[in-house]
Coordinates of C-alpha atoms in Angstrom, one line a residue:
X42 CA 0.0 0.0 0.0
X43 CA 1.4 3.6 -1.0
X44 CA 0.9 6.0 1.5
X45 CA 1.5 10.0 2.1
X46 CA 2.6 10.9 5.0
X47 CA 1.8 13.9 6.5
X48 CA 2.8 16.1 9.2
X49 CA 0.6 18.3 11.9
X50 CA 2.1 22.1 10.7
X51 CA -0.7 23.6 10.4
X52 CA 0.4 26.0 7.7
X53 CA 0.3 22.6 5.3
X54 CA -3.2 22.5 5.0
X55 CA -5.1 25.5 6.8
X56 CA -5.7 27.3 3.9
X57 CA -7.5 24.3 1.8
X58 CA -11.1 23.3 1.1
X59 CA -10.3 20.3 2.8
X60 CA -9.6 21.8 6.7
X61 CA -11.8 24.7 5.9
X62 CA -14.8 22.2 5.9
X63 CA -14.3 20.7 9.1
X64 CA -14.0 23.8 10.7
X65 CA -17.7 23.7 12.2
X66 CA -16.9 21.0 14.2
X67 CA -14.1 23.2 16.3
X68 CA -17.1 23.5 18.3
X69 CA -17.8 19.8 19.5
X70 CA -13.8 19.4 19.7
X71 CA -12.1 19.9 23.4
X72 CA -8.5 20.7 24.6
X73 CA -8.1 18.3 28.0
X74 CA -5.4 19.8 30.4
X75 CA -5.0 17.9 33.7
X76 CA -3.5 19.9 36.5
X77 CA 0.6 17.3 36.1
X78 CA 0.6 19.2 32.6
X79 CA -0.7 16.4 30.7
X80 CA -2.7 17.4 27.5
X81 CA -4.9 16.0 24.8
X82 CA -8.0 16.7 23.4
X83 CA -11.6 15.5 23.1
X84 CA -14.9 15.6 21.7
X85 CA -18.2 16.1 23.4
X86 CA -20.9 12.9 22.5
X87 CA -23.6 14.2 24.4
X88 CA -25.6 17.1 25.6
X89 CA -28.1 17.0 28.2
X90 CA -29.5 19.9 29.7
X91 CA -27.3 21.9 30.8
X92 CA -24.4 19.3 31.3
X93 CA -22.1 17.8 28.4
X94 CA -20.0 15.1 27.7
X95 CA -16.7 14.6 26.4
X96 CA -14.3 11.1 25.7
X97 CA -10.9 11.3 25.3
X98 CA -8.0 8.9 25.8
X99 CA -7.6 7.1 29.3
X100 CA -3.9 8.2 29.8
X101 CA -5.2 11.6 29.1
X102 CA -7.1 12.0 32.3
X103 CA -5.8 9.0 34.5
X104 CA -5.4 9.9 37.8
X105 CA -7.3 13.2 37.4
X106 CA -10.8 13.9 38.3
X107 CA -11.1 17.2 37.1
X108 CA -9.2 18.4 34.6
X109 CA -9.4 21.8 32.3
X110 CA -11.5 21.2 29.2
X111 CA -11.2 24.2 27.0
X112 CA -14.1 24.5 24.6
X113 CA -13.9 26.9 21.3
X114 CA -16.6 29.4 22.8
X115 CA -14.0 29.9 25.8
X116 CA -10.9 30.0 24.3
X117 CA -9.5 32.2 27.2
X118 CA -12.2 30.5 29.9
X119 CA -11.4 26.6 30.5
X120 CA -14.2 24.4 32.5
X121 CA -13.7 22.1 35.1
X122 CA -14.9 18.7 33.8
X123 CA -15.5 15.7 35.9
X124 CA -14.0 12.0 35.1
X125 CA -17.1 9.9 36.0
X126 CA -15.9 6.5 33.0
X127 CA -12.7 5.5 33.1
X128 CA -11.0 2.7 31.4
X129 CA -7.4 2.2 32.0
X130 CA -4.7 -0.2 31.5
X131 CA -5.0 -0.7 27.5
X132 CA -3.6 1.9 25.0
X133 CA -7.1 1.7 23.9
X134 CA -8.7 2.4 27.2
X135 CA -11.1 5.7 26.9
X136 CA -12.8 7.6 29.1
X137 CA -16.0 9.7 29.9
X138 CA -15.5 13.9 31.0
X139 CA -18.9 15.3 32.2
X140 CA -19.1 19.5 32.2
X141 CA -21.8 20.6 35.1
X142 CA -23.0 23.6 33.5
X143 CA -22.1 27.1 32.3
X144 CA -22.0 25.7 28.8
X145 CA -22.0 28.5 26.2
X146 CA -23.9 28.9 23.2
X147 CA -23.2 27.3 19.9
X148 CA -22.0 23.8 21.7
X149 CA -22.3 20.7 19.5
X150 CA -22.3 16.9 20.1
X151 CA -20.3 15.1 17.2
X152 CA -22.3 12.6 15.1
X153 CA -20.7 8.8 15.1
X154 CA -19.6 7.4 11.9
X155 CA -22.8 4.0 11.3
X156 CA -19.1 1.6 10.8
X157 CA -15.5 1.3 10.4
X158 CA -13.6 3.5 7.5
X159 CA -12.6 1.1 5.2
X160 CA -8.9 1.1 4.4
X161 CA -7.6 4.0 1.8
X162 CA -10.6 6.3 2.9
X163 CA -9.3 9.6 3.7
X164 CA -9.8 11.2 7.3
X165 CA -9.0 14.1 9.1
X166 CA -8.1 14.6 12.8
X167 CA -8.5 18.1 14.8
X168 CA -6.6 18.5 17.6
X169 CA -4.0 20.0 19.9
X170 CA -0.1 18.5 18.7
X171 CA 2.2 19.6 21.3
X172 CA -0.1 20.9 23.2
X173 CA -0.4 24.1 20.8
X174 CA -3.2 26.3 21.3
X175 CA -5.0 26.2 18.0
X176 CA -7.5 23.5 16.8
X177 CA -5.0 22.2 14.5
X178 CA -5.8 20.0 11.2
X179 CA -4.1 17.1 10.3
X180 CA -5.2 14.9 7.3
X181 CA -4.0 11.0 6.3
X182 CA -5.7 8.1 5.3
X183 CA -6.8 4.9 6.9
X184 CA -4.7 1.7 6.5
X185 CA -5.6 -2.1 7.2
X186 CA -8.3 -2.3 10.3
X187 CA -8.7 -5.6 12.8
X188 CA -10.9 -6.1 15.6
X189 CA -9.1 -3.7 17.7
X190 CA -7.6 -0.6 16.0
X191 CA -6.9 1.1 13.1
X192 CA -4.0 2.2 11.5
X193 CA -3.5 5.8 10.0
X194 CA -0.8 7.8 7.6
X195 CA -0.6 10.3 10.0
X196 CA 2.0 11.2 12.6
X197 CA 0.1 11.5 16.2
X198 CA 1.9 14.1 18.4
X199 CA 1.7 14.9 21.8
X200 CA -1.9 16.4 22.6
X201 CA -3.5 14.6 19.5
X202 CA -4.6 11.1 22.0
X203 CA -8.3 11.1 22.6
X204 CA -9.2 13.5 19.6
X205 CA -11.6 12.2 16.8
X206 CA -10.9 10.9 13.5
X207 CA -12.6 12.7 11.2
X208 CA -14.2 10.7 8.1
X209 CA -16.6 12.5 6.0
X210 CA -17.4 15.1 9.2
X211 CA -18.6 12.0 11.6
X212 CA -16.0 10.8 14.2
X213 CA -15.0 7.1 13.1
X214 CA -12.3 6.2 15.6
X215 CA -10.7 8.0 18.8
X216 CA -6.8 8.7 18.5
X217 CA -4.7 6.2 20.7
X218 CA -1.5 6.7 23.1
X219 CA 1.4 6.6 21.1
X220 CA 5.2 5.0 22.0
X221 CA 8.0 6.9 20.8
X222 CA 8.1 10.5 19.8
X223 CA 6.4 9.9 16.8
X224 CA 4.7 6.5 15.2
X225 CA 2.5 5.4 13.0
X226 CA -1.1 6.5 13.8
X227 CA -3.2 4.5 15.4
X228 CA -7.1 4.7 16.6
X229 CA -10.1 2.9 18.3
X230 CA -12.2 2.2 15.9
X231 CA -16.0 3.4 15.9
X232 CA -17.2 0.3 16.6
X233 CA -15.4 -0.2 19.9
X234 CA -16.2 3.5 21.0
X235 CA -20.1 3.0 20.1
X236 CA -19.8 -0.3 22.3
X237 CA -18.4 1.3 25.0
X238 CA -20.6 4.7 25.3
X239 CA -23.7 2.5 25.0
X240 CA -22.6 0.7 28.3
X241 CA -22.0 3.8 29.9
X242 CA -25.4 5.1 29.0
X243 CA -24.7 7.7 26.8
X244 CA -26.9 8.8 24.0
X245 CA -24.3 9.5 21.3
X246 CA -24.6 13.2 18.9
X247 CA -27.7 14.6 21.5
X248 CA -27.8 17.9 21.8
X249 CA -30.9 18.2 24.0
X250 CA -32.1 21.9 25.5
X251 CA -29.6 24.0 23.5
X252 CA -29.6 25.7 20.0
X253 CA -27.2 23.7 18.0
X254 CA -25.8 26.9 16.3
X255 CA -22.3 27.0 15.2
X256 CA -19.6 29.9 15.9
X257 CA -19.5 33.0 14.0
X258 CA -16.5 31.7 12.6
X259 CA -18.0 28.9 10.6
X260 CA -17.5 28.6 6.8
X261 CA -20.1 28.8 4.2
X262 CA -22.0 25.6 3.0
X263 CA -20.3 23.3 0.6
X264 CA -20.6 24.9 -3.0
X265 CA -18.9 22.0 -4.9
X266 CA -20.8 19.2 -3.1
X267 CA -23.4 17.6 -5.0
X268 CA -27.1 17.1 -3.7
X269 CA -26.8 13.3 -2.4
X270 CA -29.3 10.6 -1.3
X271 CA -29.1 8.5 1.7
X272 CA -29.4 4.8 0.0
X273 CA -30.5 2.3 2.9
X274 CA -28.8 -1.1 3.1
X275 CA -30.4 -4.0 1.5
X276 CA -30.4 -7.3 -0.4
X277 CA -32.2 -7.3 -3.8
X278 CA -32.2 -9.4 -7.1
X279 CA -29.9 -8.6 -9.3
X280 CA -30.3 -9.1 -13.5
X281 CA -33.1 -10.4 -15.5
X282 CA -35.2 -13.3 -14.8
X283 CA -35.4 -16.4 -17.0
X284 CA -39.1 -15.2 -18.3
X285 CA -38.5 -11.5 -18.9
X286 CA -39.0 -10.0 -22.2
X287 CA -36.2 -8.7 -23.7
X288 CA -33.6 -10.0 -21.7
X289 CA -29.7 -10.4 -22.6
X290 CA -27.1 -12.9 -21.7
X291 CA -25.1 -10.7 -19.9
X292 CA -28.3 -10.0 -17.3
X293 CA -27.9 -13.5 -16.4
X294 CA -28.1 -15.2 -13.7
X295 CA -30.4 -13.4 -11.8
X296 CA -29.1 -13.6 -8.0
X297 CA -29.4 -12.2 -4.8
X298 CA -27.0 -9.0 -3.8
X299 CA -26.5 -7.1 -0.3
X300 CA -25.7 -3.7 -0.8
X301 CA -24.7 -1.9 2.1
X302 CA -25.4 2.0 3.1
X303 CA -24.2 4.2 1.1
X304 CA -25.6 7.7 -0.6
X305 CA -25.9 8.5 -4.9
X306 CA -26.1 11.7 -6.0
X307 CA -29.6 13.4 -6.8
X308 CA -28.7 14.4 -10.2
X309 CA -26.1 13.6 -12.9
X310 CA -22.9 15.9 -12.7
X311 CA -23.5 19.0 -14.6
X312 CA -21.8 20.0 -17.7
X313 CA -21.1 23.3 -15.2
X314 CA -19.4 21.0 -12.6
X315 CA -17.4 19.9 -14.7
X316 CA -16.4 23.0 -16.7
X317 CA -15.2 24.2 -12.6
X318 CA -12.9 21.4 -12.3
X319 CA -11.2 21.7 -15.8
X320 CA -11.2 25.8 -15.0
X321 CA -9.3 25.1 -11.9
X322 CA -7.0 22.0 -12.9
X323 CA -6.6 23.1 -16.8
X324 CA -7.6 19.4 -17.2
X325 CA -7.8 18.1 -21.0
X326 CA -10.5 16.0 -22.7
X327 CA -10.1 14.8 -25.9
X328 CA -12.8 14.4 -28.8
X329 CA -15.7 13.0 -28.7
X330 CA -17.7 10.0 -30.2
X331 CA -21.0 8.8 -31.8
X332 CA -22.0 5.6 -31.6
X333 CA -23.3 4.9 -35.7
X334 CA -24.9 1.3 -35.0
X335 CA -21.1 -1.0 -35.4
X336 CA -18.8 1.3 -34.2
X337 CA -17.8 4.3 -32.1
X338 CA -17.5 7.1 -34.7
X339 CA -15.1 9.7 -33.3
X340 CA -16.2 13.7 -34.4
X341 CA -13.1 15.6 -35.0
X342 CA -13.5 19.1 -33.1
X343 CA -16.1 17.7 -30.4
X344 CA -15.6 17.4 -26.9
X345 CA -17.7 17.9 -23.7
X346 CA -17.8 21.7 -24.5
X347 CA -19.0 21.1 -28.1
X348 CA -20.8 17.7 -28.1
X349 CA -21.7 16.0 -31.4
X350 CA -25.2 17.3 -32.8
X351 CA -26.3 19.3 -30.2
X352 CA -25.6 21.7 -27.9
X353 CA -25.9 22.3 -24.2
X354 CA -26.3 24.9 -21.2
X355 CA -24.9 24.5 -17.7
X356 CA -27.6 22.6 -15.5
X357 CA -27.8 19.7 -18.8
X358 CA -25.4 16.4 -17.6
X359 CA -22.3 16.8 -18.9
X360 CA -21.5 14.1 -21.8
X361 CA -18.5 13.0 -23.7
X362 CA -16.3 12.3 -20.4
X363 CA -14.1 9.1 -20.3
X364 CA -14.1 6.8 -17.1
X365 CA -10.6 8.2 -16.5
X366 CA -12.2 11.9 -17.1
X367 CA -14.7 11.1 -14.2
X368 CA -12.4 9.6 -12.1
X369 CA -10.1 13.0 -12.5
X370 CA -13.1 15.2 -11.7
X371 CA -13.9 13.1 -8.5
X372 CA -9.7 13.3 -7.2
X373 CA -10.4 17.2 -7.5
X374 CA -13.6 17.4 -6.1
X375 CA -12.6 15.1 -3.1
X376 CA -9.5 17.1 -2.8
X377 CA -11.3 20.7 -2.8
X378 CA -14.2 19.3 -0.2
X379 CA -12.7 17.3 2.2
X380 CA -15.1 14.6 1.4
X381 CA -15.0 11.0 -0.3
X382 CA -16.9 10.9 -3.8
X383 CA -16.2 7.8 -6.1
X384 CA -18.2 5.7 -9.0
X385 CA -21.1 3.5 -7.9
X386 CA -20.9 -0.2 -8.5
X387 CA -23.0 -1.7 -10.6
X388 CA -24.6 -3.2 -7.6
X389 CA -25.1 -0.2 -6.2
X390 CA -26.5 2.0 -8.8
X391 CA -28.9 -1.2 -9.7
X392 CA -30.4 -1.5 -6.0
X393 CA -30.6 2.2 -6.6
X394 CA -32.2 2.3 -10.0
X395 CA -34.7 -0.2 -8.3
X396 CA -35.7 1.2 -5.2
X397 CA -36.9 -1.7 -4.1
X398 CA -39.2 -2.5 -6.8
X399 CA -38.9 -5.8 -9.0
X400 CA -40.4 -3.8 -11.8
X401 CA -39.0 -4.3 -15.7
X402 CA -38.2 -0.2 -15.2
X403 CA -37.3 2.0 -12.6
X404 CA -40.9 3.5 -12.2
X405 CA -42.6 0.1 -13.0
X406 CA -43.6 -2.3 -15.9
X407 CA -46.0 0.5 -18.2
X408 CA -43.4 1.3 -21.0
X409 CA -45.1 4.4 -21.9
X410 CA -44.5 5.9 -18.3
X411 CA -41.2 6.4 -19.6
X412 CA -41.5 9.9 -20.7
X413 CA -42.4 10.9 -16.9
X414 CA -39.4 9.8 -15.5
X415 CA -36.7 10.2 -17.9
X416 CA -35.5 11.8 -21.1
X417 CA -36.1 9.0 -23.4
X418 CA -36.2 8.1 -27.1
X419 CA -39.7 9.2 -27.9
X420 CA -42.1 10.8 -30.4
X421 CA -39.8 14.0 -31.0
X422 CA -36.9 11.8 -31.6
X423 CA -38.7 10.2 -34.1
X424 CA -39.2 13.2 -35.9
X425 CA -35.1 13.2 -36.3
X426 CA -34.2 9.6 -35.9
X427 CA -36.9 7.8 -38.5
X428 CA -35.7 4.7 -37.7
X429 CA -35.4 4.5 -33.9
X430 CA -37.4 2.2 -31.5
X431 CA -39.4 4.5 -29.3
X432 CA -41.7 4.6 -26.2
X433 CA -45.0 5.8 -27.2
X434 CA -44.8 9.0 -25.4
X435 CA -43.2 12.5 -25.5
X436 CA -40.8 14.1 -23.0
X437 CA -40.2 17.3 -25.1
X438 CA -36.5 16.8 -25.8
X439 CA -34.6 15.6 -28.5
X440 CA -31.3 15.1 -26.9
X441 CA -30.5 15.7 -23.6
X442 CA -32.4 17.5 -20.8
X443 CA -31.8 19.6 -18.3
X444 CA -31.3 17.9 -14.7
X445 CA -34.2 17.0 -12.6
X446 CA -37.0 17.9 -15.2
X447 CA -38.9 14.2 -14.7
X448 CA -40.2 12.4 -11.7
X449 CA -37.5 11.1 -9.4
X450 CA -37.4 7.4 -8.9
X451 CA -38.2 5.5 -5.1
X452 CA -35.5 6.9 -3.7
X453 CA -35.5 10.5 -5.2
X454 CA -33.1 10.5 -7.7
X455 CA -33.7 11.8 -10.8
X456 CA -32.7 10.7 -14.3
X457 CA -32.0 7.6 -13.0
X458 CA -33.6 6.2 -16.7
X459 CA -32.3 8.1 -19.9
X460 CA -30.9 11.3 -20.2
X461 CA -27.3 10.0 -20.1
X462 CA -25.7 6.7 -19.7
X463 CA -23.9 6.8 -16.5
X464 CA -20.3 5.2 -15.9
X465 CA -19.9 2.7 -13.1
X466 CA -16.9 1.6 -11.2
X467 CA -17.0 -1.9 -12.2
X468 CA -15.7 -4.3 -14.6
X469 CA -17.8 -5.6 -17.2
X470 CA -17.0 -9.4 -18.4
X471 CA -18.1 -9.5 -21.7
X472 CA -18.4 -13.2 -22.1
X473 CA -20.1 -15.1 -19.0
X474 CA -22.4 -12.5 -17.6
X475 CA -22.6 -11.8 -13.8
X476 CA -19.1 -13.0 -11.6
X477 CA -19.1 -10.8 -8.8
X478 CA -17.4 -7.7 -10.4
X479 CA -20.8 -6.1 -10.3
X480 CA -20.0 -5.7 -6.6
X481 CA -17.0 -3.9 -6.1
X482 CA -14.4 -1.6 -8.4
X483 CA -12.1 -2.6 -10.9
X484 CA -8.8 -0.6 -12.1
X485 CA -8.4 -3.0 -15.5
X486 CA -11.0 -3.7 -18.4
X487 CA -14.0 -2.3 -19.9
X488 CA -16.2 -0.5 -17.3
X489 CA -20.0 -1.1 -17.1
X490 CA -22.3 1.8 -17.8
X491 CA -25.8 1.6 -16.7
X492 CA -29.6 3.7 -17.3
X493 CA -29.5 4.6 -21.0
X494 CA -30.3 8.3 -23.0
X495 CA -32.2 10.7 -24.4
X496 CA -31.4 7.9 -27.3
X497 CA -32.6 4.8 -26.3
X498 CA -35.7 3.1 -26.3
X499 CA -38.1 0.6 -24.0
X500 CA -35.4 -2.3 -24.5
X501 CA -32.2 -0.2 -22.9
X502 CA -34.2 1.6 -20.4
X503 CA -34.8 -1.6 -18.5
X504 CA -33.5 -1.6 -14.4
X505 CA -31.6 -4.6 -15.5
X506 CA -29.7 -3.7 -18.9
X507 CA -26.0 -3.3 -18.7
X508 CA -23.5 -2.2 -21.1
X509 CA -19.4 -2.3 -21.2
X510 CA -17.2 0.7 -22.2
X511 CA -13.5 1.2 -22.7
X512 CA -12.5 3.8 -19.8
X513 CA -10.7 6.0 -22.1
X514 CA -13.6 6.2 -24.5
X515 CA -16.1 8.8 -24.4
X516 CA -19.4 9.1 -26.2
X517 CA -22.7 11.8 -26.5
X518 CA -24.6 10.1 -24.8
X519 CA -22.5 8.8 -21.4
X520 CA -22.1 11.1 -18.8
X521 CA -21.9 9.4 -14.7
X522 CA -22.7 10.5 -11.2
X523 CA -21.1 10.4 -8.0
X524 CA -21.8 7.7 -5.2
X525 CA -20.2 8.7 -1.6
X526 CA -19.8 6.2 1.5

């Protein structure tokens, strides 16, 4: 595994996207001082009333019942806290800090992460390194888990033990004691701190009796994030069953599939989103194909900004993007939010598409629906395209459409059917159908693409039709959206 390590200055990263995003949470986020000079930091999990409570690290408060907890809305004016949980002996011990009141305005409990950051998943960890006065940022990424701790790419310092790893703006582990000067970061997991609070009693991210408002100080809301979707976990059939209409070898066999949680984008990535990122990286996008029946026909001039055919304002999905375009946009857009975008599985945008429905479409089995929920091939292509297979409907666009102008799905995602084809994460095996790629990423082979266009009829519109690209290829009618953890 490649990692990049990377230190606590603070001067690194306090300027970026990426620590300005997290800055809300200074306010949930603790400095623990006992009275031997000891110092760490903490997070508060609960607020009741007028009282709150903080964990940190055991060793951070052992043998202290009351140390300082310095909260961001009293910089200058530390609190006495009171140890009433203590578990010591383990590097993995943690504790339990409750604050009798006086608790200012503006005080937030953290949210817990549902489960453990997988490995590779970038985090970030707030804290006080060297005991430094400042609610310094520090950012790595998660290496192999076990039952019992993770690792990190980060270099813990003095005062970081007993802050919270940060992943996607929910704490998912507590930093641990550290041997040496400086080692290779290690946390408790989430799962070990959720097990722990519950059998102390404590109602985790409450924040009962007080306005959970954050400091003046807070940044504005996320521009670049997309609108996303929670997506429950679930099992569902995957594919096409042996007596449905239409079906193709590659939708076979049908089979059950557990998705986990996870959240999809509302709406297909813009052709304005995009033209942000390649304004800001200078990225370059080479021409642009049509697809004439047998082959990919590539138009010399086109690109995303001039698409074959047609033309396109800012809120229409933005076409003629490779996989490897995609996967540039989402490295940038992670990079300038602080959060963790990526391609959907195949699994995953299927159990999407379906919403738990076992219907031949997203929106059910009445073909001529289609022009309610998507941007279809219909009775205005026709007039253009005299030979295409149509629903018997009209959606009032030729080619594509902008976002969110049909009925959303189940789950309230729009364009889920036509409009663009949408790039997956997942290899597509061209020869024996289903073999578990469906469920997870692949970095070789052709890449399967999943909801048809604006040019596609009943047949391709199907929840269970599937097509295979090559990643570097890109075409007028493929476009993707984002899927987040």
């Amino acid at each position: 595994m490649r990692w990049v390590w990377l230190v606590w200055v603070g001067w690194l990263i306090a300027g970026s996207a990426w620590a300005e995003n997290y800055d809300a949470l200074r306010a949930g986020i603790v400095k623990v001082t006992t009275t031997d000079g000891r110092i760490g930091t903490g997070f508060v999990v609960q607020i009741d009333g007028n009282n709150a409570y903080v964990v940190t690290a055991s060793h951070v408060v052992e043998g202290e019942q009351n140390p300082a907890l310095t909260l961001y809305q009293r910089q200058n004016d530390p609190l006495r806290g009171q140890v009433i949980h203590l578990e010591g002996g383990d590097p993995r011990g943690l504790a339990l800090v409750k604050i009798n009141g006086n608790l200012p305005s503006g005080l937030v409990a953290l949210p817990l992460a549902a489960d453990n950051v997988r490995p590779d998943e970038s985090i970030v960890l707030i804290g006080f390194p060297l005991g430094g006065g400042a609610w310094m940022p520090v950012v790595g990424q998660v290496g192999t888990p076990n039952n019992k701790d993770m690792t990190m790419s980060a270099i813990i310092e003095e005062g970081n033990s007993g802050g919270p790893v940060l992943y996607n703006r929910q704490v998912a582990g507590v930093v641990m004691k550290q041997s040496g000067e400086k080692t290779f970061g290690k946390a408790v997991p989430i799962s070990i701190v959720k097990t722990t609070l519950e059998n102390w009693g404590v109602v985790v991210g409450s924040s009962a009796h007080l306005p959970v408002t954050m400091p003046a100080t807070s940044p504005e809301p996320c521009r670049l994030c997309p609108d996303m979707v929670n997506i429950p976990a679930g099992d569902f059939w995957m594919g096409s069953a042996d007596n449905e209409p239409n079906a193709d070898k590659d939708e076979k066999p049908r089979h059950k599939v557990h998705v986990d949680a996870f959240r999809l984008a509302k709406y297909e990535v813009s052709r304005a989103e995009f033209e942000a990122f390649v304004e800001a990286t200078g990225h370059v996008s080479g021409e642009c194909g049509i697809w004439d029946g047998k082959q990919l026909v590539i138009k010399a001039g086109s690109s995303w900004r001039n698409p074959p055919s047609f033309e396109q304002s800012g809120d229409h999905p933005v076409v003629c993007v490779s996989h490897d375009d995609a996967q540039a946009y989402i490295r940038w857009l992670n990079q300038q939010t602080g959060f963790t975008y990526r391609l959907p599985t195949e699994a995953e945008w299927e159990y999407a598409a379906r919403a738990g429905a076992s219907t031949t479409y997203p929106w059910g089995n009445a073909v001529d629906d289609a022009c309610r929920f998507g941007n279809v091939a219909d009775q205005a292509a026709r007039q253009t395209f005299k030979d295409w297979t149509i629903a018997n409907c009209r959606d009032g666009y030729v080619y594509t459409a902008p976002r969110g102008q049909f009925l959303p799905n189940g789950f309230g995602l729009y364009d889920i059917s036509g409009n663009v084809w949408e790039w997956t994460c997942s290899a597509y095996n061209t020869k024996n159908g289903y073999d578990g790629s469906e469920k997870r990423c692949s970095s070789a082979g052709l890449r399967a693409i999943r909801g048809g266009s604006w040019d596609n009829g009943p047949v391709d519109l199907r929840s269970a039709y599937r097509g295979g690209y090559n990643p570097v290829n890109r075409d007028f009618n493929l476009g993707f959206r984002l899927a987040q953890d």
